[in-house]
Coordinates of C-alpha atoms in Angstrom, one line a residue:
M1 CA 0.0 0.0 0.0
R2 CA 1.2 3.5 -0.8
D3 CA 0.2 6.8 0.7
A4 CA -0.9 9.8 -1.1
L5 CA 2.7 10.8 -2.0
G6 CA 3.5 7.3 -3.5
R7 CA 5.6 6.1 -0.6
Q8 CA 5.6 2.5 0.5
D9 CA 4.1 1.7 3.9
P10 CA 7.1 1.1 6.3
A11 CA 5.4 -2.0 7.9
I12 CA 5.1 -3.7 4.5
E13 CA 8.7 -2.8 3.6
S14 CA 9.9 -4.5 6.9
H15 CA 7.7 -7.5 6.3
R16 CA 9.2 -8.0 2.7
A17 CA 12.7 -7.5 4.0
D18 CA 12.2 -10.4 6.5
R19 CA 10.9 -12.8 3.9
P20 CA 14.3 -14.4 3.0
V21 CA 15.1 -15.2 6.7
I22 CA 11.6 -16.7 7.3
A23 CA 11.8 -18.6 4.0
R24 CA 15.1 -20.2 5.1
F25 CA 13.7 -21.3 8.5
V26 CA 10.5 -22.7 7.0
S27 CA 12.4 -24.5 4.2
T28 CA 14.5 -26.2 6.9
V29 CA 11.5 -27.4 8.9
G30 CA 9.0 -28.1 6.2
G31 CA 10.8 -28.2 2.9
P32 CA 10.0 -26.3 -0.4
H33 CA 6.3 -27.2 -0.1
V34 CA 6.0 -25.1 3.0
V35 CA 8.1 -22.3 1.5
A36 CA 5.7 -22.0 -1.4
T37 CA 2.8 -21.9 1.0
H38 CA 4.5 -19.3 3.1
H39 CA 5.0 -17.0 0.1
G40 CA 1.4 -17.3 -0.8
L41 CA 0.0 -16.3 2.5
G42 CA 0.0 -12.6 1.7
G43 CA -2.1 -12.9 -1.4
R44 CA -1.4 -9.9 -3.7
D45 CA 0.9 -7.2 -2.5
A46 CA 1.3 -3.7 -3.8
D47 CA 3.7 -4.8 -6.6
G48 CA 1.7 -7.6 -8.2
P49 CA 0.1 -10.9 -7.8
G50 CA 0.9 -13.1 -4.8
L51 CA 3.6 -15.7 -5.2
G52 CA 2.0 -18.5 -3.4
T53 CA -1.5 -18.6 -5.0
A54 CA -0.8 -21.4 -7.4
A55 CA 1.8 -23.1 -5.2
S56 CA -0.7 -23.3 -2.3
E57 CA -3.4 -24.6 -4.5
A58 CA -1.0 -27.3 -5.8
S59 CA 0.0 -28.2 -2.3
V60 CA -3.6 -28.7 -1.3
S61 CA -4.6 -30.7 -4.4
G62 CA -1.4 -32.8 -4.2
R63 CA -0.3 -32.0 -7.8
S64 CA 3.2 -30.9 -8.8
G65 CA 3.9 -28.0 -11.0
S66 CA 4.1 -30.1 -14.2
D67 CA 0.5 -31.4 -13.5
R68 CA -1.1 -28.0 -13.2
P69 CA -3.1 -26.6 -16.1
D70 CA -1.4 -24.1 -18.4
S71 CA -3.3 -21.2 -17.0
D72 CA -2.0 -22.0 -13.5
R73 CA 1.5 -22.6 -14.7
G74 CA 1.5 -19.3 -16.5
Q75 CA 0.2 -17.5 -13.4
S76 CA 3.0 -19.0 -11.4
D77 CA 5.6 -18.1 -14.0
R78 CA 4.4 -14.5 -13.9
S79 CA 4.4 -14.3 -10.2
E80 CA 8.0 -15.3 -9.7
P81 CA 10.4 -14.5 -12.5
D82 CA 13.4 -16.7 -13.1
R83 CA 16.5 -15.8 -11.2
P84 CA 19.9 -17.4 -11.0
D85 CA 20.6 -20.2 -8.5
S86 CA 23.0 -18.1 -6.6
D87 CA 20.2 -15.7 -5.6
R88 CA 17.9 -18.5 -4.3
P89 CA 17.9 -19.0 -0.5
E90 CA 19.8 -22.0 0.9
P91 CA 18.5 -24.0 3.9
Y92 CA 20.1 -23.1 7.1
K93 CA 22.4 -25.9 8.1
G94 CA 23.9 -24.6 11.3
Q95 CA 21.2 -25.9 13.6
F96 CA 19.1 -28.6 12.0
G97 CA 21.4 -30.2 9.4
S98 CA 25.1 -30.9 8.9
P99 CA 27.4 -28.1 9.9
E100 CA 28.6 -25.7 7.4
P101 CA 32.2 -26.1 6.2
G102 CA 34.5 -24.7 8.8
G103 CA 31.7 -24.4 11.3
P104 CA 31.5 -26.1 14.7
A105 CA 30.2 -29.7 14.7
P106 CA 26.8 -30.2 16.3
R107 CA 26.9 -31.6 19.8
R108 CA 25.3 -34.9 20.6
P109 CA 23.1 -34.9 23.7
R110 CA 24.7 -36.8 26.5
A111 CA 23.1 -37.6 29.9
A112 CA 24.9 -36.4 32.9
R113 CA 26.4 -39.3 34.8
G114 CA 26.5 -38.9 38.6
F115 CA 28.4 -40.9 41.1
G116 CA 25.7 -43.4 41.5
D117 CA 25.5 -44.0 37.7
R118 CA 29.2 -44.5 37.4
V119 CA 29.2 -47.0 40.3
F120 CA 26.2 -48.9 38.8
R121 CA 27.9 -49.1 35.4
F122 CA 31.1 -50.3 37.0
Q123 CA 29.3 -53.0 38.9
L124 CA 27.5 -54.3 35.7
T125 CA 30.8 -54.4 33.8
A126 CA 32.6 -56.1 36.6
T127 CA 29.8 -58.7 36.9
G128 CA 30.0 -59.5 33.2
V129 CA 33.7 -59.8 33.3
V130 CA 33.6 -62.1 36.3
V131 CA 31.1 -64.4 34.7
L132 CA 33.2 -64.7 31.6
A133 CA 36.3 -65.2 33.7
I134 CA 34.7 -68.0 35.7
M135 CA 33.6 -69.8 32.5
A136 CA 37.1 -69.5 31.0
A137 CA 38.6 -70.7 34.2
V138 CA 36.4 -73.8 34.2
G139 CA 37.3 -74.6 30.6
L140 CA 41.0 -74.0 31.3
F141 CA 41.0 -76.2 34.4
L142 CA 39.3 -79.1 32.5
L143 CA 41.7 -78.7 29.6
L144 CA 44.8 -78.8 31.8
R145 CA 43.6 -81.8 33.9
A146 CA 42.5 -83.7 30.7
G147 CA 45.8 -83.0 28.8
Q148 CA 47.5 -86.3 29.8
A149 CA 44.5 -88.4 28.6
L150 CA 44.0 -86.4 25.4
R151 CA 47.7 -86.7 24.4
V152 CA 47.4 -90.5 24.7
A153 CA 44.0 -91.0 23.0
N154 CA 44.2 -88.3 20.4
F155 CA 41.2 -88.4 18.0
S156 CA 40.2 -91.9 19.0
F157 CA 38.8 -90.3 22.1
L158 CA 35.7 -89.4 20.1
T159 CA 35.3 -92.7 18.2
T160 CA 36.1 -95.4 20.9
A161 CA 33.1 -96.8 22.8
A162 CA 34.9 -98.8 25.5
W163 CA 36.0 -97.2 28.7
Q164 CA 39.2 -98.8 30.0
P165 CA 41.5 -95.9 30.7
D166 CA 44.1 -98.0 32.7
V167 CA 44.9 -100.0 29.5
H168 CA 44.6 -96.8 27.3
N169 CA 41.5 -98.0 25.6
F170 CA 38.8 -95.4 26.3
G171 CA 36.6 -93.0 24.5
I172 CA 33.2 -91.2 24.7
A173 CA 31.5 -92.5 21.6
A174 CA 29.0 -94.6 23.6
V175 CA 28.4 -92.2 26.5
L176 CA 28.1 -89.2 24.2
T177 CA 25.5 -91.1 22.0
G178 CA 23.5 -92.0 25.2
T179 CA 23.7 -88.4 26.4
L180 CA 22.3 -87.0 23.2
L181 CA 19.5 -89.7 23.0
I182 CA 18.4 -89.0 26.6
A183 CA 18.4 -85.3 26.0
A184 CA 16.5 -85.7 22.7
V185 CA 13.8 -87.8 24.3
A186 CA 13.5 -85.3 27.2
V187 CA 13.2 -82.3 24.8
I188 CA 10.6 -84.0 22.5
I189 CA 8.4 -84.7 25.5
S190 CA 9.0 -81.5 27.5
V191 CA 8.6 -78.8 24.8
P192 CA 4.9 -79.5 23.8
L193 CA 4.1 -79.8 27.5
A194 CA 5.9 -76.5 28.4
I195 CA 4.3 -74.6 25.5
A196 CA 0.8 -75.8 26.3
T197 CA 1.3 -75.0 30.0
A198 CA 2.7 -71.5 29.3
L199 CA -0.1 -70.7 26.9
F200 CA -2.7 -71.8 29.4
I201 CA -1.3 -69.7 32.1
S202 CA -0.8 -66.6 30.0
D203 CA -3.9 -66.5 27.8
V204 CA -6.5 -69.0 29.0
A205 CA -6.5 -69.4 32.7
P206 CA -8.6 -67.0 34.8
R207 CA -6.6 -64.3 36.6
K208 CA -7.4 -65.7 40.0
L209 CA -5.9 -69.1 39.0
R210 CA -2.8 -67.8 37.3
R211 CA -0.8 -67.0 40.4
S212 CA -1.4 -70.4 41.9
L213 CA -0.4 -72.2 38.7
V214 CA 2.8 -70.1 38.4
T215 CA 3.7 -71.0 42.0
M216 CA 3.1 -74.7 41.4
V217 CA 5.3 -74.7 38.2
D218 CA 8.0 -72.9 40.0
L219 CA 7.9 -75.4 42.9
M220 CA 8.4 -78.2 40.4
A221 CA 11.7 -76.6 39.5
A222 CA 12.8 -76.6 43.1
V223 CA 12.4 -80.4 43.6
P224 CA 15.8 -82.1 44.0
S225 CA 17.1 -84.3 41.3
V226 CA 17.3 -87.3 43.6
V227 CA 13.6 -87.1 44.3
Y228 CA 12.9 -87.3 40.6
G229 CA 15.3 -90.2 40.3
L230 CA 13.5 -92.2 43.1
W231 CA 10.1 -91.4 41.6
G232 CA 11.2 -92.6 38.2
L233 CA 12.9 -95.8 39.5
F234 CA 10.1 -97.0 41.8
L235 CA 7.0 -95.6 40.3
L236 CA 7.3 -94.6 36.7
Q237 CA 9.4 -97.4 35.4
E238 CA 7.0 -100.2 36.2
N239 CA 4.0 -98.2 34.8
V240 CA 5.7 -97.3 31.5
I241 CA 6.6 -100.9 30.5
G242 CA 3.2 -101.2 28.8
L243 CA 3.8 -98.1 26.7
S244 CA 7.3 -99.3 25.8
R245 CA 6.0 -102.7 24.7
W246 CA 3.3 -101.1 22.6
L247 CA 5.8 -98.8 20.8
S248 CA 8.1 -101.7 20.2
D249 CA 5.2 -103.9 18.7
W250 CA 3.9 -101.2 16.4
F251 CA 7.0 -99.2 15.5
G252 CA 9.7 -101.8 15.9
W253 CA 10.5 -101.4 12.2
I254 CA 12.1 -98.0 13.1
P255 CA 15.6 -98.6 14.5
L256 CA 15.0 -96.3 17.5
F257 CA 12.0 -98.3 18.7
K258 CA 13.5 -101.7 18.0
V259 CA 14.1 -104.1 21.0
D260 CA 16.5 -107.0 20.5
G261 CA 15.3 -110.4 21.6
T262 CA 11.6 -109.7 21.3
Q263 CA 8.9 -110.4 18.6
P264 CA 6.0 -108.1 17.9
G265 CA 2.9 -109.2 19.8
D266 CA 4.8 -111.8 21.9
P267 CA 2.9 -112.0 25.2
L268 CA 5.7 -114.0 26.8
A269 CA 8.4 -111.4 26.2
S270 CA 10.2 -110.5 29.5
A271 CA 9.4 -107.1 30.9
S272 CA 13.0 -106.7 32.1
V273 CA 14.2 -105.8 28.5
Y274 CA 12.2 -102.6 28.8
T275 CA 13.5 -101.4 32.1
A276 CA 16.5 -99.1 32.8
S277 CA 16.2 -97.7 29.3
T278 CA 16.9 -94.4 27.6
F279 CA 13.2 -93.9 27.2
V280 CA 12.5 -94.1 31.0
A281 CA 15.4 -91.8 31.8
G282 CA 14.3 -89.3 29.1
I283 CA 10.8 -89.1 30.6
V284 CA 12.2 -88.4 34.1
V285 CA 14.6 -85.7 32.7
A286 CA 11.7 -84.2 30.7
L287 CA 9.6 -83.6 33.8
M288 CA 12.7 -82.0 35.4
V289 CA 13.3 -79.5 32.6
T290 CA 9.6 -78.7 31.8
P291 CA 9.3 -76.1 34.7
I292 CA 12.4 -74.2 33.4
Q293 CA 11.1 -74.1 29.8
C294 CA 7.6 -73.2 30.9
S295 CA 8.9 -70.2 33.0
V296 CA 10.9 -68.7 30.1
M297 CA 8.1 -69.2 27.6
R298 CA 5.4 -67.9 29.9
E299 CA 7.3 -64.6 30.5
V300 CA 7.7 -64.1 26.7
F301 CA 4.1 -64.9 25.9
A302 CA 2.8 -62.5 28.5
Q303 CA 4.7 -59.6 26.7
A304 CA 3.0 -60.1 23.4
P305 CA 1.6 -56.6 22.4
A306 CA -1.9 -56.0 23.7
G307 CA -2.8 -53.9 20.6
E308 CA -2.1 -56.8 18.3
R309 CA -4.1 -59.1 20.5
E310 CA -7.1 -56.7 20.4
G311 CA -6.6 -56.2 16.6
A312 CA -6.8 -59.9 16.0
Y313 CA -10.0 -60.1 18.0
A314 CA -11.4 -57.1 16.2
L315 CA -10.8 -58.9 12.8
G316 CA -12.9 -61.8 14.0
A317 CA -10.2 -64.2 15.2
T318 CA -10.9 -66.8 17.9
R319 CA -8.7 -67.2 20.9
W320 CA -6.7 -69.9 19.2
G321 CA -6.5 -67.8 16.1
M322 CA -5.1 -64.9 18.1
I323 CA -2.6 -67.2 19.8
R324 CA -1.5 -68.7 16.5
S325 CA -1.2 -65.4 14.7
V326 CA 0.1 -63.1 17.4
V327 CA 1.4 -64.8 20.6
L328 CA 3.3 -67.8 19.0
P329 CA 5.1 -65.7 16.3
Y330 CA 6.0 -63.1 18.9
G331 CA 7.2 -65.7 21.4
K332 CA 9.4 -67.6 18.9
G333 CA 12.5 -66.4 20.7
G334 CA 11.2 -67.5 24.1
I335 CA 10.3 -70.9 22.7
I336 CA 13.8 -71.4 21.3
G337 CA 15.5 -70.0 24.4
G338 CA 13.5 -72.1 26.8
T339 CA 14.0 -75.2 24.7
M340 CA 17.8 -74.8 24.5
L341 CA 18.0 -74.0 28.2
G342 CA 16.1 -77.2 29.0
L343 CA 18.4 -79.1 26.6
G344 CA 21.5 -77.8 28.4
R345 CA 20.0 -79.0 31.7
A346 CA 19.1 -82.4 30.2
L347 CA 22.6 -82.9 28.8
G348 CA 24.2 -82.4 32.2
E349 CA 21.7 -84.2 34.4
T350 CA 23.5 -86.7 36.6
I351 CA 21.8 -88.2 39.7
A352 CA 18.4 -89.0 38.2
V353 CA 20.0 -90.6 35.1
Y354 CA 22.5 -92.5 37.2
M355 CA 19.8 -94.0 39.4
I356 CA 17.6 -95.2 36.5
I357 CA 19.9 -96.5 33.7
S358 CA 21.9 -99.7 33.5
P359 CA 25.3 -98.5 32.3
V360 CA 26.6 -100.1 29.1
F361 CA 29.7 -99.0 27.1
V362 CA 28.4 -99.8 23.6
I363 CA 26.7 -97.5 21.2
Q364 CA 23.0 -98.2 22.0
P365 CA 20.6 -96.6 19.5
H366 CA 17.5 -98.5 20.8
I367 CA 15.8 -96.1 23.2
L368 CA 13.3 -98.7 24.5
Q369 CA 15.8 -101.4 25.3
T370 CA 17.5 -101.8 28.6
G371 CA 21.0 -100.3 28.9
A372 CA 22.1 -96.7 28.4
N373 CA 24.7 -94.3 29.6
S374 CA 25.6 -90.6 29.7
V375 CA 28.7 -88.5 30.2
S376 CA 27.6 -87.2 33.6
A377 CA 26.6 -90.7 34.8
L378 CA 30.0 -92.0 33.7
I379 CA 31.8 -89.4 35.8
A380 CA 29.6 -90.1 38.8
L381 CA 30.1 -93.9 38.4
H382 CA 33.9 -93.9 38.2
Y383 CA 35.0 -90.8 40.1
G384 CA 35.5 -92.5 43.4
D385 CA 37.8 -95.4 42.3
A386 CA 39.6 -93.8 39.3
S387 CA 43.4 -93.9 39.0
P388 CA 45.3 -90.7 38.3
F389 CA 45.2 -91.4 34.6
G390 CA 41.6 -92.5 34.8
M391 CA 40.8 -89.2 36.5
S392 CA 42.4 -87.4 33.6
A393 CA 40.2 -89.4 31.2
L394 CA 37.1 -88.4 33.3
M395 CA 38.2 -84.7 33.0
A396 CA 38.4 -85.2 29.3
A397 CA 34.9 -86.5 29.2
G398 CA 33.8 -83.5 31.3
L399 CA 35.5 -81.2 28.9
A400 CA 33.6 -82.7 26.0
L401 CA 30.3 -82.2 27.8
F402 CA 31.3 -78.6 28.7
V403 CA 32.1 -77.7 25.0
L404 CA 28.8 -79.4 23.9
T405 CA 26.8 -77.4 26.3
L406 CA 28.4 -74.1 25.3
A407 CA 27.8 -74.8 21.7
V408 CA 24.1 -75.5 22.3
N409 CA 23.7 -72.3 24.3
F410 CA 25.5 -70.1 21.9
T411 CA 23.5 -71.5 19.0
A412 CA 20.3 -71.0 20.9
S413 CA 21.1 -67.3 21.7
T414 CA 22.0 -66.7 18.0
I415 CA 18.7 -68.1 16.8
A416 CA 16.6 -66.4 19.5
A417 CA 18.2 -63.0 18.7
R418 CA 16.9 -63.1 15.2
S419 CA 13.3 -63.5 16.3
R420 CA 11.0 -60.6 17.1
S421 CA 10.9 -60.9 20.9
G422 CA 14.7 -61.7 21.0
A423 CA 15.5 -58.6 18.9
Q424 CA 13.5 -56.4 21.2
S425 CA 15.1 -57.9 24.3
E426 CA 18.6 -57.2 22.8
V427 CA 17.6 -53.5 22.3

């Protein structure tokens, strides 16, 4: 606006002088789209048509400049004449973007650490270092004590089934096979039971009953191993003979379920061929590791996002449909972690297995037939009367079990970290 003498209003001159600075700030925050809208807010000024009329219309309609009609394009061309790139405003980079060349680098926000924070950080670091140091010390101790036996046996230590260390004829082929078979039977039985129990507690059971169920499951984990061994020896074994006989009769064509010296459907077959077997020991170990697996899985299932649960119900899913599409995929890391944690416990179980099995030093692949062995039971059996060289051989067997357990746990942690719940726990 101009007065009677043709002079420009000072307020308008000040507003036009501040436009480049405002444009730089708006372009930094909202980009060119907002800049065009900002220029068009004033409509028409005293000098001509407003700059942002066509630009603001294009921003509202979602069309770019090349999609506008020719009339709009011409109006935009008339409102802002071409000018060299050097005259166009550049975004301000000193505060929101990368620093200008030669300018100070932006500071990253850092939380102030007080004395308590530094002490807490030091305690956590020291605890992690101590745990790793203890594990390394155990491995080093076993390696040093097993060095004499390993130098004598060499690679035959992994392929020999007999255990006669005093005559230098020993190996872990038989006991390692028995260990893996017992652990496999235990995991096959315990994993479905643990998953079903964890899902029932977290998603099906009433709230008033959940606390009692959690307490009962946790108390099962506190029962001593010798109690499980006594229960399996005097109660379970005589009641599982019928199941072992049925599996042998109907699935004896599978090598794992074959029992030497029996015929399918023979009523006169002795029941003693089914006792003290890998199958009985595996059932007992399965009941021992189920509470541990159930606790891990239950905690992960309970953390499944409530929004996704409600979304599944809103789409018409049943409770089982919600569990199958939301809870189980989310809890994949917990399932793997709990399974491998139970497997590590099953590999090292000693007393219960020692009380049930009948030790043999041959590779025994028939899980229903009497006779089995494990590395931990071997150590418990021969520890008291071993010679110095025999003790070194037992340390070598313990070293093999130690390495096997570490391999299982590291593999489980790697697989669990790739799942959804595992990745979130890592963050």
